[in-house]
Amino acid sequence: MSIRKIRNIGIAAHIDAGKTTVTERFLYFTGKTHKIGEVHDGKATTDFMIQEQERGITIASAAISCFWRDHTINIIDTPGHVDFTVEVERSLRVLDGMIAVFCSTGGVEPQSETVWNQADRNKVPRLALVNKMDREGADFEGCVSQLEEDLDANPVPFQVPIGSGGTFRGIVDLVPMKAVAFQDFQRIETEVPADLLADAQMRRGKLVASLAEFDEGLMEKFVNDQEVDAEDIRRAARYCVQRSLVTPVFCASAYRNMGIQLLLDAVVDYLPSPIDAGGVVGMDLVDLEKPLNRIPSAKVPLAALAFKIIHDPYVGQQTFTRIYSGEMFSGQKVFNSRKGKMERVGRIYLIHAKSREEVERAGPGSIVSLVGLKDTGTGDTLCDPGEPILLERIQVPESVIQRSVTVEDSKEEDGMVRALKKLVMEDPSLRFYVDPETHETIISGMGELHLEIVEDRLRREFNVPVLSGEPLVSYRETITREAETNTRFKKQTGGKGQFAHVVLRIEPNPEGAFEFVDLIRGGNIPREFIPAVQRGIEDTMKRGLLAKFPMVNIKAFLLDGSFHEVDSSEKSFYICSCMAFQEAFRKAAPRLLEPVMKIEIATPDASIGDITGDILRRRGQVDAMRRFRKGAQKLSGRVPLAEMFGYATTLRSLSSGRANFSMEFLAFEPLPESLVPDVLKKIEEQRKRRKG
Ligand code: GDP
């Protein structure tokens, strides 16, 4: 299969806009599934995991291959819920184009905006689909204006719906200027009906004008009033879409099987192939500063990114991988450049809707599932051992919420830890550790829902009956001024003693995480002990002194010190450094930082007052408000996470169920001084309860 005939796409949407239905219809129409799985039966093919079926949302990005017009379309499932932003990020990393699905009555919801902005940052070319044209109140034009105003997408309708709501019966495809009706999974093309012709011609004119702005050939024809044929438009549109200059807008009723074939055509016609998407850039392992570019060709060395791990009860661990350059074959020895380990590729599969197809080899642009890898985690690079390259890691957001998980029977504990290790390998935004004081296992992640799902999976997939504690905000600790210490550590217990002496200065480091600067000159502390000093600081930072949360944003300077020929050792410098750093931290006006979230709320006008008042009571603020549809506004602002537990329920009652919101981590910000005693007390109580 030629690389030019591959499309790696994602389908992204706000929950309920119809992403799952569109995916299902794609699989059906491409002939890979023979029975349409309706979402409300919980049988959709892409919804791998039970929780997703029950909750009706798609969490994991599974990749499925199907075929259309002699092209392979790999659909990388992209979740719509922002608690899973890491899933969105990782799917955006491996796909070359996206279909953004909007509901014809809901338009641009807050969460679709979040995903859209992520796609912008990743420069992903997009098509927009206005789905559910058969619903009462469907508003194609309204959606197009929202794409313009809210997303700045430069939307250009490529189609016009014929009828709307109950009368939606077909589509005028402006590119070839044909009317299309849909019946029994077939499309029936006819001439554009006379009563629609004038309007359609005007719209086609607009379409051509929008593309001509970026395409000289088309511009010339346009200004000279020459005939512009379908191929002219397709060529210019391909150019514009692939540079994100315009967003073509299509319409459909996925549920009623209307518009699906036209959308599949658009994927093939406008979205980029791996060749169009261009090479991938990685780092040279020897010279980390030197970027390495790998083009999508079978003739260059292998570079591949493992982007998703799924534990499958039948085949075991599947590692979903995108191959950027070179070839991969079963039995091949590849190098995991992130871990510095060799791995053997066992079997290679293409995943179809209802089956797995084993293949011997896979080339650039493909997305495959590998079975047999042992140490490869999400975001790791697999490459040719002779030509190592390190691809950029998938960005993992900060974890902002944590809770304990316990098992009643201590015999289950090993099983729980084993299961958590597997889950962490799948999901880099999940972390866990054992609290040294309470001996409890603490999991942390990106939101309440995220942790709930992890617990669910522990119970069902791994058969570990966990109980969970109440959710707790993950605070951070930092300092607000500089401080210096001069610390000696001395111990004489018969025989050889211990001695170390460290002079340390610390200061706030607002932008950076942690920095260690060694200013020792002339051997006052011997070279070999300096790493122990750094380790002492780093280990101390893992558990802060205010409330045992990680310390962040600190820069430490090792200014001076002294040693003893016989009594000094790495250990004594390590201990001395821990003591010195703790002392300095206490002197440097330490402060708790709390996670603050960016929030977007879409609400009917009637509830704005109540919602804004409630946000203020939660120590939040509303920064902007704008109308996004008749009678409804979109508010955006910021609120501390600590105030947001159970917000979904409150919002429902404030708006009679008509408002919805999305929330995303924004920054760690200082906890107001007046609240510190209360928060410390609450944390202490929670920990005591857990101990007791
Ligand atoms: P997702 O959350 O974006 O994956 O959305 P789903 O595909 O699960 O669809 C949400 C609901 O809308 C389901 O009950 C679908 O049957 C329904 N739905 C999807 N597409 C359409 C459509 O074109 N028209 C109508 N009327 N309903 C649809």
XYZ file of C-alpha atoms and ligand atoms in Angstrom:
720
model
C 0.000 0.000 0.000
C 1.409 3.329 -1.034
C 2.045 5.732 1.857
C 0.089 8.361 -0.033
C -3.001 6.206 0.369
C -2.991 6.225 4.154
C -5.052 8.622 6.269
C -4.500 8.651 10.014
C -7.420 10.522 11.448
C -9.115 11.243 14.733
C -12.754 12.001 15.340
C -13.200 14.467 18.147
C -16.397 15.755 19.646
C -18.111 17.009 22.685
C -19.837 14.136 24.504
C -23.082 13.222 22.764
C -22.377 15.079 19.538
C -22.198 11.740 17.775
C -18.543 10.753 17.567
C -19.235 7.116 18.340
C -22.101 6.976 15.867
C -19.987 8.572 13.121
C -17.168 6.093 13.810
C -19.612 3.191 13.694
C -21.048 4.393 10.411
C -17.571 4.795 8.950
C -16.826 1.206 9.838
C -20.137 0.072 8.454
C -19.920 1.940 5.188
C -16.351 0.880 4.612
C -17.632 -2.642 4.801
C -15.758 -3.718 7.830
C -18.647 -4.199 10.171
C -21.750 -5.930 9.044
C -24.127 -4.958 11.763
C -24.538 -1.421 12.944
C -23.777 -1.278 16.671
C -25.938 1.389 18.209
C -24.432 3.356 21.041
C -27.463 3.078 23.232
C -27.126 -0.720 23.193
C -23.616 -0.255 24.505
C -22.170 -2.287 21.649
C -20.119 0.248 19.761
C -16.983 -1.287 18.355
C -14.555 1.379 19.462
C -15.736 1.332 23.044
C -13.329 -1.315 24.219
C -13.809 -1.132 27.904
C -16.844 -1.912 29.949
C -16.822 1.376 31.815
C -17.011 3.256 28.595
C -20.024 1.327 27.512
C -21.761 1.960 30.785
C -20.913 5.594 30.920
C -21.445 5.987 27.214
C -18.200 7.905 26.788
C -15.081 6.847 25.040
C -11.982 6.985 27.172
C -9.303 4.974 25.482
C -7.955 5.781 22.049
C -8.140 2.567 20.174
C -7.008 2.611 16.567
C -9.063 0.871 13.910
C -8.211 0.459 10.238
C -10.752 0.514 7.441
C -10.678 0.977 3.671
C -12.321 3.511 1.373
C -11.702 4.199 -2.302
C -8.493 2.194 -2.288
C -7.184 4.104 0.757
C -6.541 2.900 4.303
C -8.165 5.050 6.937
C -6.836 4.504 10.434
C -9.282 5.950 12.935
C -7.631 6.896 16.171
C -10.300 7.341 18.748
C -10.072 10.679 20.515
C -11.936 11.209 23.749
C -14.118 14.233 24.311
C -13.901 14.458 28.065
C -11.244 16.819 29.358
C -10.456 14.654 32.353
C -8.632 12.629 29.748
C -6.611 15.373 28.131
C -3.580 13.133 28.101
C -5.560 10.785 25.866
C -6.411 13.672 23.601
C -2.783 14.817 23.515
C -1.495 11.391 22.682
C -3.976 10.808 19.908
C -3.170 14.241 18.473
C 0.465 13.234 18.410
C -0.074 10.288 16.110
C -2.852 11.433 13.817
C -2.418 13.580 10.732
C -5.924 14.984 10.451
C -9.124 15.278 12.375
C -12.874 15.455 11.977
C -14.438 17.669 14.603
C -18.053 16.664 15.118
C -20.567 19.209 16.375
C -24.189 18.747 17.249
C -26.505 20.784 15.014
C -28.411 22.056 18.044
C -25.586 22.272 20.611
C -22.911 23.820 18.420
C -19.543 24.574 19.927
C -19.715 23.307 23.501
C -17.000 24.163 26.021
C -15.304 20.813 25.698
C -15.204 20.900 21.925
C -13.414 24.204 22.310
C -10.765 22.667 24.565
C -10.074 19.884 22.115
C -10.088 22.343 19.208
C -7.451 24.459 20.929
C -5.329 21.403 21.578
C -5.583 20.534 17.889
C -4.550 24.109 17.049
C -1.458 23.775 19.208
C -0.597 20.526 17.460
C -1.307 22.063 14.024
C -3.718 19.288 13.071
C -5.651 19.889 9.811
C -9.380 19.597 10.381
C -12.757 19.052 8.776
C -15.878 20.083 10.670
C -19.057 18.041 10.664
C -22.407 19.398 11.777
C -24.154 16.194 12.810
C -27.734 15.452 13.846
C -29.212 17.550 11.046
C -32.395 15.515 11.523
C -33.001 16.922 15.007
C -35.651 19.516 15.679
C -33.970 22.912 15.919
C -30.979 21.858 13.804
C -29.119 25.014 12.819
C -26.388 24.521 10.242
C -25.758 28.229 9.670
C -25.661 28.856 13.422
C -22.977 26.211 13.852
C -20.943 27.737 11.043
C -21.049 31.154 12.751
C -19.957 29.616 16.032
C -17.029 27.977 14.304
C -16.151 31.429 13.043
C -16.680 33.367 16.258
C -15.720 30.922 18.987
C -13.006 28.965 17.289
C -11.726 31.377 14.698
C -11.695 28.405 12.354
C -12.282 30.182 9.049
C -15.172 27.795 8.342
C -16.230 27.280 4.740
C -19.405 25.267 4.038
C -18.767 22.666 1.342
C -22.374 21.519 1.523
C -25.852 22.861 2.102
C -28.426 20.743 3.923
C -31.696 20.194 2.079
C -34.354 20.653 4.724
C -33.627 20.605 8.413
C -34.933 18.701 11.442
C -37.874 16.545 10.409
C -37.558 17.657 6.794
C -33.830 16.988 6.407
C -33.731 14.878 3.273
C -30.480 15.404 1.492
C -27.423 17.508 0.847
C -26.285 19.826 -1.902
C -22.645 18.983 -2.472
C -21.247 22.313 -3.644
C -18.031 20.895 -5.073
C -19.524 18.993 -8.038
C -22.835 20.926 -7.662
C -25.018 17.872 -7.186
C -27.930 17.123 -4.920
C -27.442 13.922 -2.965
C -30.158 11.823 -1.339
C -29.534 8.733 0.778
C -31.440 5.504 0.695
C -30.617 1.997 1.915
C -27.001 2.973 2.511
C -26.714 4.192 -1.078
C -26.317 7.739 -2.271
C -28.449 8.950 -5.114
C -27.047 11.892 -7.039
C -29.295 14.250 -8.980
C -29.169 17.751 -10.410
C -29.643 20.500 -7.848
C -33.420 21.197 -7.713
C -34.439 24.420 -9.436
C -35.701 26.118 -6.288
C -32.334 25.652 -4.558
C -30.132 26.437 -7.514
C -29.686 30.184 -7.079
C -28.808 29.851 -3.417
C -26.425 26.965 -4.098
C -24.667 28.920 -6.820
C -24.190 31.864 -4.500
C -22.719 29.570 -1.847
C -20.441 27.840 -4.288
C -19.207 31.283 -5.317
C -18.370 32.014 -1.702
C -16.604 28.676 -1.349
C -14.471 29.333 -4.400
C -13.700 32.875 -3.216
C -12.557 31.606 0.182
C -10.175 29.099 -1.346
C -8.993 31.464 -4.057
C -7.614 33.744 -1.393
C -4.857 31.181 -0.879
C -4.609 29.696 -4.354
C -3.422 31.709 -7.311
C -4.695 29.346 -9.982
C -8.165 29.435 -8.555
C -7.988 33.190 -8.035
C -7.230 33.707 -11.691
C -10.206 31.654 -12.771
C -12.372 33.371 -10.205
C -11.559 36.934 -11.236
C -11.827 36.091 -14.924
C -15.182 34.469 -14.341
C -13.959 31.187 -15.812
C -15.543 27.832 -15.126
C -14.209 26.306 -11.896
C -14.625 22.531 -11.903
C -14.778 20.094 -8.996
C -11.142 19.078 -9.413
C -9.992 22.710 -9.171
C -11.822 23.046 -5.890
C -10.518 19.773 -4.505
C -6.943 20.654 -5.312
C -7.160 24.080 -3.705
C -9.083 22.710 -0.736
C -6.461 20.024 -0.107
C -3.809 22.734 -0.047
C -5.801 24.996 2.296
C -6.919 22.248 4.689
C -3.458 20.824 5.067
C -2.131 24.208 6.103
C -5.124 24.862 8.381
C -6.059 27.925 6.346
C -9.719 26.963 6.134
C -12.026 24.455 7.812
C -14.463 22.828 5.386
C -17.859 22.291 6.976
C -20.032 19.274 6.143
C -23.407 18.165 7.400
C -24.915 14.800 8.210
C -27.282 12.725 10.195
C -25.050 9.875 11.222
C -27.944 8.204 12.947
C -29.986 8.150 9.746
C -26.991 7.218 7.589
C -27.107 10.481 5.685
C -23.912 12.157 4.569
C -21.447 9.473 5.654
C -20.066 8.572 2.232
C -19.481 12.235 1.400
C -17.537 12.636 4.611
C -15.397 9.574 3.869
C -14.690 11.059 0.440
C -13.620 14.284 2.124
C -11.190 12.406 4.379
C -9.531 10.891 1.325
C -9.702 14.094 -0.735
C -8.609 16.718 1.777
C -6.859 15.320 4.842
C -3.116 14.704 4.613
C -1.378 11.417 3.986
C 1.691 10.701 6.147
C 3.792 12.072 3.282
C 1.868 15.358 3.263
C 2.150 15.505 7.030
C 5.897 15.409 6.592
C 8.705 13.933 8.614
C 8.947 13.534 12.335
C 11.580 15.330 14.358
C 13.435 13.632 17.194
C 16.611 14.025 19.172
C 19.960 12.531 18.457
C 20.852 10.411 21.479
C 24.498 11.356 21.336
C 24.048 15.049 20.754
C 20.798 15.942 22.512
C 20.783 19.412 21.020
C 20.815 18.127 17.487
C 17.395 17.587 15.933
C 17.034 14.572 13.656
C 14.445 14.542 10.913
C 13.032 11.265 9.671
C 11.015 11.256 6.495
C 8.142 8.815 5.963
C 10.065 6.374 3.813
C 10.739 2.646 4.136
C 14.342 3.272 3.123
C 15.371 5.245 6.208
C 15.943 3.781 9.693
C 13.023 2.830 11.892
C 11.420 5.442 14.153
C 8.134 4.615 15.876
C 6.160 5.929 18.820
C 4.265 3.711 21.248
C 1.214 5.799 22.053
C -1.226 3.537 23.802
C -1.100 0.339 25.787
C -4.109 -1.841 26.271
C -4.175 -5.000 28.340
C -6.309 -7.424 26.464
C -7.504 -10.569 28.227
C -6.939 -12.651 25.069
C -3.686 -11.484 23.550
C -2.143 -9.848 26.612
C -0.488 -6.491 26.336
C -1.050 -4.663 23.074
C 1.152 -1.693 22.322
C -0.424 0.641 19.763
C 2.383 2.151 17.770
C 2.741 4.612 14.941
C 5.572 3.964 12.570
C 6.999 7.222 11.228
C 9.933 5.971 9.202
C 11.496 2.678 8.230
C 9.904 -0.718 8.550
C 9.010 -2.996 11.383
C 8.754 -6.778 11.046
C 7.845 -9.517 13.451
C 10.818 -10.973 15.272
C 12.794 -7.750 14.794
C 15.051 -6.488 17.574
C 14.316 -2.818 18.157
C 15.764 -0.293 20.563
C 13.583 1.508 23.097
C 15.544 4.742 23.261
C 13.556 6.162 26.163
C 14.387 3.211 28.413
C 17.712 2.342 26.820
C 16.601 -1.268 26.349
C 16.344 -3.680 23.465
C 12.921 -5.112 22.765
C 11.801 -7.892 20.465
C 8.765 -7.227 18.297
C 6.560 -10.296 18.640
C 3.471 -10.216 16.492
C 2.192 -7.236 14.508
C -1.535 -6.696 14.052
C -3.785 -4.385 12.148
C -6.935 -3.847 14.167
C -10.178 -3.868 12.239
C -13.628 -3.308 13.620
C -14.295 -6.952 14.378
C -11.018 -8.713 13.853
C -7.272 -8.603 14.185
C -5.199 -9.154 11.098
C -1.683 -10.432 11.685
C 0.873 -8.958 9.305
C 4.530 -9.788 8.789
C 5.718 -6.235 8.429
C 4.478 -2.666 8.569
C 5.859 0.440 6.945
C 5.903 4.208 7.493
C 2.586 5.868 8.226
C 1.031 2.677 9.595
C -0.614 2.316 12.929
C -0.289 -1.164 14.337
C -0.755 -3.099 17.515
C 2.355 -4.917 18.732
C 2.181 -7.937 20.967
C 5.204 -9.162 22.849
C 6.903 -5.959 23.984
C 7.907 -6.088 27.640
C 9.236 -2.781 28.880
C 7.751 -0.275 26.479
C 5.418 2.283 28.025
C 3.251 5.031 26.620
C 5.294 7.681 24.851
C 8.402 5.535 24.351
C 10.301 5.570 21.072
C 11.134 2.354 19.247
C 13.932 2.644 16.735
C 16.751 1.040 14.831
C 19.497 0.172 17.373
C 22.146 1.296 14.876
C 20.506 4.693 14.290
C 18.926 5.655 17.597
C 16.511 8.563 17.800
C 14.357 9.878 20.612
C 10.949 11.256 19.631
C 9.365 13.928 21.758
C 7.442 12.495 24.680
C 3.730 12.863 25.002
C 3.116 15.748 27.361
C 1.768 14.623 30.669
C -0.258 17.134 32.642
C 0.188 17.721 36.382
C -1.860 15.557 38.673
C -4.190 17.654 40.786
C -6.199 15.212 42.785
C -5.411 12.161 44.869
C -7.084 9.575 47.010
C -6.123 6.436 48.855
C -7.000 2.973 47.656
C -6.959 0.085 50.080
C -7.848 -3.572 50.175
C -9.488 -5.217 53.150
C -7.469 -8.384 52.920
C -3.739 -7.647 53.052
C -3.169 -10.676 50.798
C -4.655 -8.629 47.980
C -2.068 -5.894 48.347
C 0.517 -7.371 45.991
C -2.147 -7.835 43.375
C -3.190 -4.217 43.728
C 0.353 -2.927 43.303
C 0.910 -5.172 40.290
C -2.298 -3.919 38.712
C -1.415 -0.290 39.421
C 1.981 -0.763 37.805
C 0.263 -1.984 34.662
C -2.200 0.894 34.693
C 0.566 3.459 35.119
C 2.337 2.000 32.107
C -0.861 2.488 30.100
C -1.640 5.911 31.448
C 1.190 8.297 32.242
C -1.164 10.806 33.859
C -1.849 8.297 36.630
C 0.660 8.075 39.448
C 0.795 6.064 42.627
C 2.957 5.790 45.711
C 2.839 4.321 49.175
C 2.565 6.902 51.945
C 5.473 6.083 54.252
C 3.512 7.140 57.329
C 0.125 5.611 56.801
C 1.427 2.818 54.529
C -1.495 3.500 52.297
C -1.418 3.404 48.549
C -2.223 6.807 47.121
C -3.246 7.261 43.508
C -3.204 10.657 41.874
C -4.526 11.901 38.587
C -6.278 14.602 36.649
C -9.785 14.699 38.074
C -12.435 12.900 40.062
C -13.697 10.967 37.046
C -10.188 9.903 36.085
C -9.594 8.280 39.480
C -13.050 6.726 39.564
C -12.349 4.984 36.324
C -9.011 3.701 37.553
C -10.735 2.223 40.617
C -13.394 0.674 38.448
C -10.764 -0.977 36.310
C -8.924 -2.296 39.369
C -12.117 -3.977 40.480
C -13.289 -5.352 37.183
C -10.305 -5.997 34.988
C -7.849 -6.951 37.684
C -10.286 -8.363 40.222
C -8.865 -6.305 43.050
C -11.705 -5.262 45.388
C -10.382 -1.805 46.314
C -11.993 0.649 48.678
C -11.235 4.284 48.101
C -10.803 7.209 50.445
C -12.168 10.679 49.906
C -10.563 12.681 47.138
C -7.934 15.164 48.237
C -6.496 18.108 46.369
C -2.831 17.707 45.485
C -1.185 20.825 46.834
C 2.432 21.821 46.255
C 4.857 23.610 48.553
C 7.239 26.366 47.639
C 9.225 29.264 49.125
C 8.657 32.984 48.736
C 12.048 34.451 49.619
C 15.654 33.407 49.644
C 17.422 31.907 52.635
C 20.858 30.646 53.527
C 22.109 28.036 55.989
C 25.430 26.949 57.272
C 24.926 23.398 58.479
C 27.319 20.943 60.048
C 26.577 17.275 60.585
C 28.829 15.525 63.078
C 28.481 12.192 64.781
C 30.961 10.281 66.901
C 29.852 6.805 67.897
C 33.056 4.947 68.645
C 35.195 3.937 65.654
C 34.784 5.958 62.476
C 32.631 9.084 62.863
C 30.565 11.031 60.356
C 31.237 14.573 59.257
C 29.886 16.923 56.624
C 29.481 20.668 56.295
C 27.323 22.433 53.734
C 26.590 26.091 53.040
C 23.410 26.366 51.017
C 21.312 29.156 49.569
C 17.846 28.635 48.140
C 15.662 31.025 46.230
C 12.286 30.981 44.500
C 12.422 29.776 40.908
C 9.038 30.851 39.580
C 9.239 29.431 36.082
C 11.346 26.377 36.516
C 10.862 23.224 38.485
C 14.042 22.538 40.423
C 17.574 23.666 39.710
C 20.770 22.811 41.501
C 23.815 25.013 41.034
C 27.172 23.849 42.320
C 29.446 26.809 43.157
C 32.141 24.868 45.027
C 35.608 25.877 43.889
C 38.935 24.593 45.094
C 37.702 21.329 46.543
C 36.142 22.499 49.827
C 33.770 19.648 49.195
C 35.329 16.862 47.120
C 33.698 16.207 43.731
C 32.563 12.727 44.636
C 30.290 13.988 47.438
C 28.458 16.628 45.438
C 25.900 14.280 43.821
C 24.976 13.146 47.351
C 24.248 16.764 48.277
C 22.002 17.150 45.243
C 20.237 13.873 45.999
C 19.630 14.975 49.588
C 17.822 18.080 48.343
C 15.859 16.238 45.689
C 14.686 13.583 48.117
C 13.676 16.187 50.677
C 11.658 17.988 48.017
C 9.510 14.932 47.434
C 7.782 15.488 50.764
C 7.350 19.054 51.881
C 7.537 20.260 55.443
C 4.206 22.079 55.545
C 1.913 19.211 54.670
C 4.091 16.612 52.951
C 3.247 17.724 49.412
C 5.986 17.916 46.787
C 8.085 21.069 46.830
C 8.389 22.934 43.548
C 9.948 26.018 41.952
C 13.113 26.158 44.011
C 16.643 26.925 42.950
C 19.430 25.748 45.270
C 23.019 26.981 45.274
C 25.717 24.977 46.997
C 27.983 27.826 48.110
C 30.616 26.263 50.298
C 31.364 23.572 52.858
C 34.107 21.498 54.361
C 34.962 17.865 54.933
C 37.008 15.546 57.094
C 39.637 13.256 55.553
C 38.442 10.182 57.452
C 34.904 10.805 58.664
C 33.290 12.309 55.564
C 31.339 10.045 53.244
C 28.582 10.217 50.680
C 26.155 9.240 53.381
C 27.210 12.003 55.759
C 26.924 14.612 52.998
C 23.521 13.238 52.046
C 22.249 13.582 55.608
C 23.837 17.000 56.050
C 22.263 18.220 52.818
C 18.785 17.033 53.892
C 19.202 18.898 57.199
C 20.518 22.043 55.533
C 17.755 22.118 52.969
C 15.024 21.600 55.553
C 16.432 24.436 57.642
C 16.679 26.757 54.662
C 13.155 25.885 53.538
C 11.721 26.805 56.936
C 13.540 30.148 56.842
C 12.396 30.971 53.307
C 8.758 31.795 54.116
C 7.262 28.590 52.716
C 3.845 28.651 51.133
C 1.214 26.194 49.961
C 0.226 26.302 46.308
C -3.142 25.061 45.162
C -4.229 23.879 41.717
C -6.405 26.431 39.965
C -8.568 25.295 37.096
C -9.663 27.033 33.950
C -13.405 26.660 33.683
C -15.870 27.188 30.844
C -19.586 27.101 31.386
C -22.248 27.197 28.708
C -25.534 28.351 30.204
C -28.934 29.735 29.305
C -29.212 33.477 30.049
C -31.642 32.878 32.889
C -29.058 31.106 35.059
C -26.095 33.437 34.534
C -26.639 35.384 37.757
C -26.872 32.297 39.942
C -23.924 30.600 38.314
C -21.679 33.654 38.535
C -22.604 34.186 42.182
C -21.814 30.585 42.944
C -18.427 30.821 41.200
C -17.544 33.875 43.293
C -18.485 32.026 46.477
C -16.089 29.325 45.384
C -13.242 31.865 45.333
C -13.397 31.884 41.579
C -13.787 34.611 39.019
C -15.543 34.970 35.704
C -13.204 36.651 33.220
C -15.292 36.709 30.092
C -18.771 36.161 28.863
C -19.963 35.853 25.320
C -23.106 34.931 23.494
C -22.748 31.717 21.556
C -26.293 30.974 20.641
C -29.663 32.605 21.029
C -30.528 32.823 24.712
C -27.273 31.281 25.897
C -23.872 32.552 26.930
C -20.498 31.070 27.516
C -18.665 32.096 30.675
C -14.992 31.508 31.160
C -12.962 31.978 34.274
C -10.872 30.322 36.911
C -11.637 28.502 40.161
C -9.491 26.707 42.726
C -9.947 22.947 42.394
C -10.502 22.590 46.140
C -13.831 24.369 45.720
C -15.019 22.281 42.816
C -15.841 18.873 44.247
C -19.273 17.782 43.127
C -19.699 20.901 40.965
C -21.569 18.983 38.260
C -24.459 18.427 40.657
C -24.609 22.064 41.751
C -24.518 23.306 38.186
C -27.320 20.972 37.263
C -29.546 22.329 40.009
C -28.624 25.971 39.329
C -29.609 25.646 35.683
C -32.313 22.970 35.787
C -29.882 20.710 33.985
C -29.374 23.054 31.038
C -25.840 24.295 31.626
C -22.682 22.311 31.138
C -19.040 22.930 31.883
C -15.504 21.853 31.252
C -12.545 22.248 33.514
C -8.861 21.972 32.866
C -5.748 22.509 34.951
C -4.408 26.056 34.633
C -1.676 26.637 37.211
C -0.533 26.205 40.762
C -1.163 29.429 42.650
C -0.559 30.509 46.246
C -3.263 29.484 48.679
C -4.563 32.671 50.366
C -2.810 33.097 53.719
C -6.100 33.270 55.618
C -7.073 29.789 54.466
C -3.809 28.056 55.281
C -4.610 27.068 58.894
C -7.948 25.543 57.882
C -6.499 23.641 54.972
C -3.628 22.299 57.062
C -6.070 21.216 59.709
C -8.290 19.491 57.203
C -5.386 17.646 55.624
C -4.180 16.573 59.057
C -7.637 15.267 59.951
C -7.960 13.379 56.706
C -4.592 11.745 57.244
C -5.464 10.854 60.829
C -8.710 9.283 59.743
C -6.795 7.229 57.233
C -4.271 6.142 59.823
C -6.988 5.358 62.352
P -20.505 10.638 21.361
O -20.689 10.829 22.827
O -20.005 11.864 20.685
O -19.742 9.409 20.998
O -21.979 10.501 20.779
P -22.793 9.200 20.368
O -22.380 8.714 19.041
O -22.753 8.252 21.512
O -24.241 9.817 20.199
C -24.969 10.345 21.280
C -26.461 10.108 21.070
O -26.895 10.850 19.944
C -26.804 8.648 20.798
O -28.015 8.338 21.440
C -26.955 8.589 19.290
O -27.851 7.594 18.873
C -27.502 9.980 18.996
N -27.122 10.434 17.649
C -25.923 10.325 17.046
N -25.962 10.850 15.808
C -27.215 11.296 15.624
C -27.876 11.942 14.539
O -27.323 12.201 13.478
N -29.188 12.275 14.747
C -29.847 12.007 15.903
N -31.119 12.385 15.990
N -29.254 11.399 16.931
C -27.963 11.034 16.798
